[in-house]
Every structure is written in C-alpha cells, then in structure tokens.
Amino acid sequence: MMILDALLQGILMGLLFALVALGLNVIFGVMDIVNFAHGEFLMIGMYTTYWTSVLLDIDPLFTLPVAALVGILLGLASYYGLIKYLLRGPAIAQLFGTFGLMLFLRYLAQFLFGIDYRIIQKGVLIGKSLSLGPFIFDWTKIAAAALSLLSFGFVYYFLHKTKLGKALRATSINKEAASYMGIQTDQMNAIAWAIGGGTVGIAGGLLANFYYVYPTVGLLFVMIAFACVAMGGFGSIKGVFFAGILIGIIEMLFPVFGQQIGWEFLGPHFKFTLVYLAYFIIVVVRPQGLFGWKQ
Amino acid sequence: METIKDALDFRDFSKAERIGLILFTIFLLAFPWIGTGSFVKAVMIQFLLFSLFGMGWNTIGGYGGQVELGKAQYVGIGAYTVSLMMVWWKIPFWVSMPIGVLIAIGYSFIIGYPLFRLKGHYFAIATICTSLVLQDIFINWKLVGAAKGIELPIHEHPDFLYMQFKSDTYYYYFIMVFFYVALFYMNRFRKSKLGYQLRMIKDDEEAAESLGIDARWCKIKAYTIASAFVAVGGGFMAVYNLYIDPYSVMDLDLSIKIALMAMLGGAASLWGPIIGAAFLVPLDRFLGSWLGGYKGLIGVDFMIYAMLIMAVSAYQPRGIWGIIEQFRRKGK
Amino acid sequence: MIYLEVINIVKEFGGLVANNNVSFQIEQGEIIGLIGPNGAGKTTLFNCIVGFHKPDSGKVTFKGKDITGFKPFETNREGIGRTFQIMKVTTGMTVLENVMVGAFCRTDKRNIARAEASEILSFLGLEGVKEYHINELPIAIQRKAGLARALATKPELLMLDEVASGLNHKETEEVVELLRRLNTEKKITLFLIEHIMEMVMSVSQRLIVLDGGEKIAEGLPGEIVKNENVIKAYLGEKYAKSH
C-alpha cells in the first residue's frame, strides 16, 4: 500500500518535473546549449508567485500568468543580453556563460530577498487534501500536476501543430536545412528561450504552492531536469515527459523501498543522490536516452 | 634528472616573462616581512592555494579543453583523508597528505573511466553529478561527521609533523613550496608529450585520433594529474583551517571557482591560473569583507563575480592571458 | 600477401546505405584514386577503413592483419595515416607544434619529435611558416601542414581526403608533384579521395569508382574514362545514351 501511495505521489511530482525539464530540452534541441541557469529561472518563477500572492493578497494559482510572463521576459532577456554573444565563442564559454547567469540570478535573489526560506501560507488549496480511500493527496500537488500536464500539452500542441512550432522543430532537427527554407535561426533561438523561460516560470509558480522558496532552490531542480533530459534523450519532447514521471516515481519510491528493506542509505536524504547517479549511469550507458527517441 | 632540468627550463619564454617570474618569486619570498596584517596574509595564502587548484584544473580543463566542474570532490578527498587520519589515528600530515593524493588518483581513475566516454555538455553535467553525489554521501555519513564536519585537534605547541603553527607565516611558506612544485611541474607538463597531445585533442579530437593519440586515455591521465594537484591543496586546507565540512570543501561553488579562475586568467597557459587567482581571490575576499560589513549587501560580491564570468565568456573566452598573447602576436 | 584488402563493407546510417558491399584490394607502393559523385560514400568508406566508423558488416585487413573495428589511433599505429579536408583550429598551435604532435606518436622525447618534425617540414618546404598558427596561413599551406602532420606519424599507407580541393591550378600541380615524391622517395602507398578529375587522373595509377554506396568500376584511368557506368554516374543517364 505504501508503495502504491509512493507511486501515485511520484507521478504527481513527476508531471511537474517534466514541465521543468521541458524548457531545458527545447532550448537544447534548438541551439545545442545547456542552460545552467534553468534552475534559477524556476526559482524566479517561485518568487514571482510568492510575492504576487503575498503582496496583492490573491490566491497563488491566479499568479501563474504573471509567473509565465516573467519567465518569458527572463528567457528573452537572457537570450538577447547574453546567449547571443556566447554563440560566437567555443562550447566551454557557452557553458561558463550560462553558469555565470545562474550565479548572478541566484545572488540577485539572495540580495533582494535574503536567504530565508519562505512558503505561501494562504490559498484556496493550501493545507487541504483529498482522501481517496487509504490515499491522501494534497490539493496543491494535484493542481500542480494537472496544470503541468495542461501546460505540457499546450507546448506539445504548439510544437507539432502550429506553423511556428514546426519551424522550431525543423531548426532543432537540422539548422542548416531550416535556414535554407527561410527560417530565421536567430528568431527561432529567441522563441526557444521564451518557451523555456515561460514553461519553467509556470512550473516555479506551481511549485511555490507547496515548496519552500529560497535563493538556491534551483540547483536541486536543475539537476533533476538534467537527469530527465538525459533519460528522455537530449532534444526529445516525448522522452522528457516520460522521463519526468519516471524520475518522480524513483524519487518517491526509493525511500519507501529502502525503509521496507531496512537500507538506511536509501533514506529521504539520498533521494536526490539517486537522481544524480541515474543521470550519470544513463548518459554513460545509453547516451541516446533511455527510450532512444529522437524528434 | 632530465625531468627536473625540463621543469626548470623557461628558455622559451620571453625576457619580460622571465624577469616577471623572478620579481614575482622575490615578492612572494619577501612578502611576510613587508609587515602586512594577518588579513592580507590570509588572502595571499588563498591566492597561492587557488593558483595550485587552478594549475591542476588547467591540465584537463585548459590544455585538454574538457569542461570539468567537479574538482571540489578532490579537494574534499584530500581534506577528509588528512583530517580523519589525524583524528582517528593521529597520523601526521606528511603521511596522510600523500595517502590522500593516492586515494584521489585511484578514485579519479575509477570515475574517469566511465566519465570520459562522455563529451561536451554530457561530460560537464556528469562531472557536477559525481561531485554532488560524493558531497551528499559525506553530508549524510555519520562516521565522518556528516553535515557537522570534523574539527582537527589543536596542538599546544607548534608541530611540523602535524602542520600546526601559531603564525600564518609558516603556512604561507608551505603553501608557497607546493605552489612552486606545481608551477615547475606545469612548466614541464606544457612541453611534454601529453601536453601536446591534449592540445591537439582540444583542437580536433578526430584529427588527434588519426595521429595515433588515444584521446580517452590521454584525458583520463590529465584528469588524474589534476585530481592529485587538487587533493594536495585539500589536505593543506584541512590543516590550515583546522575545520572542514562537506559544504566548505566539496561544494559546487568551489568547483566553479577553480575552473573560473583558470579560465579568466587564460586556460592552457602557464600563467593563466595564477593571473586568474591573483585577480579573483583578492576581489572575492575584499568584496566579501568590505560588502559583508554592510548588512543589506549579502550576495553582491557574488553578483559582481557572476557578471565577470558572463563578460569574459561573451567577449574574451581566452581570458586575460589570451588578450596579452593576441597583442604580442600582432606586434610580431 | 595482400597489402590492404576491403571485403564486402556495409555501412548504414539510420536506414540510409552509405556503403554497400564494397570490396577492393590495394598493393604496396600504388597510388590509388577513389572517385565518385557527391554522396557516393567515399568519406564513409575512408572512415570505415581507419576506424572512425565501425562497418555493419565486412572486413578490412592490412598486411594480413584483421583491423576491422580498430579505433583510429590503433589503425594509425598499424601504419595507416590520414589527412582531413578541413583542419579545425581553435587553440593557438603553431605548424611546428602540430607536426610535433604527429611525431610524438613514435617517441616520448621532445627533442626527437622536434627534430623529426623539422625534417618533414623542410621536406615539404614549410620551414618558413613553422612558427605561424595554422589559421593564419593560406589554404594551400594549411593542406600541406595537415599532410606534414600525418607524415610525422610515419605511415606506410596514407589516405588523403581531397587534398587539392580549393586549390588553384598551380597549387594543385605542386601537390601532385609532392604526392609523386612521397610515393617514390618515401615509398608511401597513397590512397586518395578526389573531386578534381584532372588531378586524380594524372596522379593515380588505378581508380576505384563509387556511386550510391556501391563500387561501380575499377581500373586504369584510361579505362575508367570510357566506362559507361562511370559516365552515367557522373553525367546522368541521358548523356550516356546519346553517345
């Protein structure tokens, strides 16, 4: 029963992880750049929701459009202010550049908001839970999972059904061919960053409903996102969705599993260690991703 | 013998560089007698320590061109080996430090073997992962003090064997010796077969392989050398600070700083990591103590730091030494 | 003993057949040209021999030894050298240093490597540019530097990927002259991919023609120009019929 419970909780978290990883993978697919600041984008999404809901005294769920907007602007600003210039340099400079962005945003948050852990106290769903027989689910998590799924579906639809989305995917499959067909790479890059920022902004807003907000919260989630991306295959949208869910399950299931067989090292402290290990093992053994999907 | 001659041979450098090296050495030797305060001395020790780290990173990161962001785990291995052996068995520094280096070498082989199947982003993230895993283990491992860390026993009298001194001056000279060993080693390394092969791998790995170079093996060797360097510094950190915990010696920020200093100064050059450390360590320290004094300014030092990283990456990825080299070539 | 033998090499990339059952032999001391239209699978074939790709099936033997699936550095140690059409240069390595890297694969000593590199550079007439970075040099010199680098590994068989592309007439003639000297003076067997027909006809003793991943002809240059399959491949079906 505990295992089934962990499985279900894992799926709920996993949907959110998938949304976090989605933007990272879209950017990677289109431009072959790993955005280390992705976790900090999430953190800013979380702060946006926190402050909007606290200062304006509105329910955190209604702040999601604000979080999305902030995310999109942040993505665009990062692209036009930094990434464009990094593209001229070697890969090592690109990695360091986004690393710099990560540190900057993290310490900007620390400077502005201090190192305190904050959590939203008021909200329609906060503190309420749904009992289904022996299982108890927090409404905030259910909402987060449902809205994650919705956002994911929306982006998926955009990428596969709209003209702009198709152009974006064409760029990610073959940059050169796409530019021959008259697709402007620069514009596509900017759109990828807007999607990346927007989706992770929403994810941050959803996460802020039930998770502490603090300046270094991003690191944890960016590592999870990296693991999702590695597992699902760099650049694959479908892959990252299932990988997110799988990692959500691993993260919830292993501690329970460990407790049952009495292995302390699988305890809750280690659940993220497992995620890091999962990344390492997957990329070494199967660099094309666990499912081997390409777009 | 020839190895030592090679290490001390700076003939291919310009006159300005050789004079610079001599003046720099004189300055370092005389520094504790100039009569500066303990704060400045501590900054100098940090500078020498981070130069040592940076020179180590430079083998794999600079010459080999691999984005290595997990050096902190080797600082941790060096520091924990020295601390634990001292606390548990009272083993002196000069025994435990080399053992720490050996452990670092062994560990880096085990990690390096799978790690160097990877390239580019995959590799960079994987190096972070390995370091985070080790940090997590130490944070949770009660036997080694978990998150609380370890305090080293303080000896009443100065003790060379355990590297315990009342005055920072002694620490200063010891780290200076390590620094020069590293400098001479790197001077030989850059002219060695491995050094040349790594630079070729950085330029074009396919071409390097077609020239008979086993790229993966070369990278593993360089990674191991880097880890050994860093573990020496880690051991020193333990006896110098007399206290370590997983956050101070294994943090991701430390890994980044090490790589950043080498890159800012100019990767793949002998002076790069030293210039980078000379620039960033004082900046870091002074900003920290200066801005840290004002309560509202927590984190501003890191923001300035981060802006520097972004600016260098965007405008001059070859670092300060890269700019100097460019001017020199133009002058020719 | 057969010098280099390629037996039924097949290589696919995601369903696309790049090499289909290619077989041929090369004798020691020959100069062989590998020609074919764009996308014929020439570079893939090269890569299968030197080990950048592992063929899906088939076999490569060199001096009687099975070298199928060897890594590039291993085939190099067996005595197969290779040049590239494009030299990627990002870090500041000089021409001399580049050639020294090649020489280092036979020695650990810097002085020996330097001496060997200098010797090769003077053989190729490149002493004057040895302190330059490769990207500071014109393309013809870059090619020669690439050749020098490969020669420094002391290959018995040298595989050249379009050494003459992008060169003008005079430069091409120089390269041809150089290749002949390598063949006669240094006794190196040469195997070259080439687009420029004129050049490959004049330098090669024998030609192998690929089209669509398959070998369509093999023989003396004089025979190849008259071969109907080759004319078809190069000029299209129509042209062949009207003649």
Coordinates of N, CA and C in Angstrom, one line a residue, chain C residues 9 17-23 34-37 39-42 45 208-217 233:
Chain C
I9 N 32.3 -4.4 -47.4 CA 32.0 -3.5 -46.4 C 30.5 -2.9 -46.6
V17 N 21.8 3.6 -46.8 CA 23.0 2.8 -47.0 C 24.1 3.7 -47.6
A18 N 25.2 3.9 -46.8 CA 26.3 4.7 -47.3 C 27.4 3.9 -48.1
N19 N 27.6 2.7 -47.6 CA 28.5 1.7 -48.3 C 27.8 0.4 -48.4
N20 N 27.7 -0.1 -49.7 CA 27.0 -1.4 -49.8 C 27.9 -2.4 -50.5
N21 N 28.4 -3.4 -49.7 CA 29.2 -4.5 -50.3 C 30.4 -4.0 -51.1
V22 N 31.1 -3.1 -50.5 CA 32.3 -2.6 -51.3 C 33.5 -3.5 -51.0
S23 N 34.1 -3.9 -52.1 CA 35.4 -4.8 -51.9 C 36.4 -4.3 -52.9
L34 N 40.2 7.3 -55.3 CA 38.8 6.9 -55.1 C 37.9 8.1 -55.5
I35 N 37.1 7.8 -56.6 CA 36.3 8.9 -57.1 C 34.8 8.5 -57.0
G36 N 34.0 9.5 -57.3 CA 32.5 9.3 -57.3 C 31.8 10.6 -57.1
P37 N 30.6 10.7 -57.5 CA 29.8 11.9 -57.3 C 29.6 12.2 -55.8
G39 N 28.1 12.4 -52.3 CA 27.2 11.4 -51.6 C 27.4 10.0 -52.0
A40 N 28.5 9.7 -52.7 CA 28.7 8.3 -53.2 C 29.2 7.4 -52.0
G41 N 29.6 8.0 -50.9 CA 30.1 7.2 -49.8 C 31.6 7.1 -49.7
K42 N 32.3 8.0 -50.3 CA 33.7 7.9 -50.3 C 34.3 8.1 -48.9
L45 N 33.6 5.4 -46.6 CA 34.5 4.2 -46.8 C 35.8 4.5 -46.1
I208 N 39.3 3.7 -58.3 CA 38.1 2.9 -57.9 C 36.9 3.9 -57.9
V209 N 35.8 3.5 -58.5 CA 34.7 4.5 -58.6 C 33.5 4.0 -57.7
L210 N 33.0 4.9 -56.9 CA 31.8 4.6 -56.1 C 30.6 5.4 -56.6
D211 N 29.5 4.8 -56.5 CA 28.2 5.6 -56.8 C 27.1 5.0 -55.9
G212 N 26.4 5.8 -55.2 CA 25.3 5.4 -54.4 C 25.8 4.3 -53.4
G213 N 27.0 4.4 -52.9 CA 27.5 3.5 -51.9 C 28.1 2.2 -52.5
E214 N 27.9 2.0 -53.8 CA 28.5 0.7 -54.4 C 29.6 1.0 -55.3
K215 N 30.5 0.0 -55.4 CA 31.6 0.1 -56.3 C 31.1 -0.1 -57.7
I216 N 31.2 0.8 -58.6 CA 30.7 0.6 -60.0 C 31.8 0.3 -61.0
A217 N 33.0 0.7 -60.7 CA 34.1 0.4 -61.6 C 35.4 0.4 -60.9
A233 N 27.1 7.7 -64.1 CA 27.1 8.2 -62.7 C 27.4 9.7 -62.7

